[in-house]
């Protein structure tokens, strides 16, 4: 029997206001700067109002450098456009994964159908840090729809596991991450039980969007909580007490200095200043909508 990992910290997804959008942010907190290589987790549920002004909704063009912003779509859709000509809508069950690398400018908006009809948009955004040696590589963008995401069924269908990145029991996720990571989207029915292997050299964490699970060796974890796991052990075993949606995120820690400012994640303050200058000079490209 592999040893189950224990919980280092249980973080509540506090509600914060980001430019008028009420969103939940369990990471970072005033106590926890990162769970290397994971820097940030946002959970946003919003009602999109019908609008005649499509470029007022969502997030206007903005740059990123040095990490991968990842958006898991749970309800509705997200329309991504960027300075490299990518233009796509990812719907519920899909994942947008961007390796910002040396720099890219993008916008993130509700798709046209949602602007015309209104509707609920629910997303989780994750920031995965990029190793120093790869921060200045070319950017890449993956629009992974639900139907293109391999799904593994366990416990007679009581647990569905969608593999976005990394390898789970010899099924590979389609996304190429510059950081070594395993990213799984799980849906569990009440009673659904599974043991998830975690690579020994990874940091791992579990985010519950809703529901409740029994985490073996720890106890109950409720929705809107992020459980940071300790490094010892090669698995975690969960049993759902309710219908539960959760993310299992594991990644090899970078153990590198962190200099993070706004949309730039570098290793030194000088590199952050350089990123600001490069953006202002148009070196990350331009996006005209
Ligand atoms: Mn962004």
Short mmCIF file of N, CA, C and O and ligand atoms in Angstrom, two decimals, residues 62-64 69 98 106 108 125, ligand 1:
data_model
loop_
_atom_site.label_atom_id
_atom_site.label_comp_id
_atom_site.label_asym_id
_atom_site.label_seq_id
_atom_site.Cartn_x
_atom_site.Cartn_y
_atom_site.Cartn_z
N UNK A 62 -4.22 42.47 -21.69
CA UNK A 62 -3.18 42.66 -20.67
C UNK A 62 -2.07 41.64 -20.94
O UNK A 62 -2.31 40.61 -21.55
N UNK A 63 -0.86 41.95 -20.47
CA UNK A 63 0.29 41.07 -20.77
C UNK A 63 0.52 40.02 -19.67
O UNK A 63 0.00 40.14 -18.56
N UNK A 64 1.31 39.00 -20.02
CA UNK A 64 1.87 38.06 -19.03
C UNK A 64 3.27 37.70 -19.48
O UNK A 64 3.55 37.65 -20.68
N UNK A 69 -0.72 31.00 -17.15
CA UNK A 69 -2.08 31.16 -16.64
C UNK A 69 -2.98 30.10 -17.28
O UNK A 69 -2.99 29.94 -18.50
N UNK A 98 -2.11 28.66 -21.26
CA UNK A 98 -1.21 29.53 -21.99
C UNK A 98 0.16 29.50 -21.31
O UNK A 98 0.26 29.74 -20.12
N UNK A 106 -3.20 39.19 -23.96
CA UNK A 106 -4.46 38.53 -24.29
C UNK A 106 -5.65 39.19 -23.59
O UNK A 106 -5.48 39.97 -22.65
N UNK A 108 -9.72 38.11 -22.09
CA UNK A 108 -10.51 36.96 -21.65
C UNK A 108 -11.93 37.47 -21.42
O UNK A 108 -12.17 38.22 -20.48
N UNK A 125 -9.07 29.88 -12.25
CA UNK A 125 -7.80 30.23 -12.88
C UNK A 125 -6.66 29.86 -11.95
O UNK A 125 -6.69 30.14 -10.75
MN1 LIG B 1 -4.67 36.91 -18.18
#
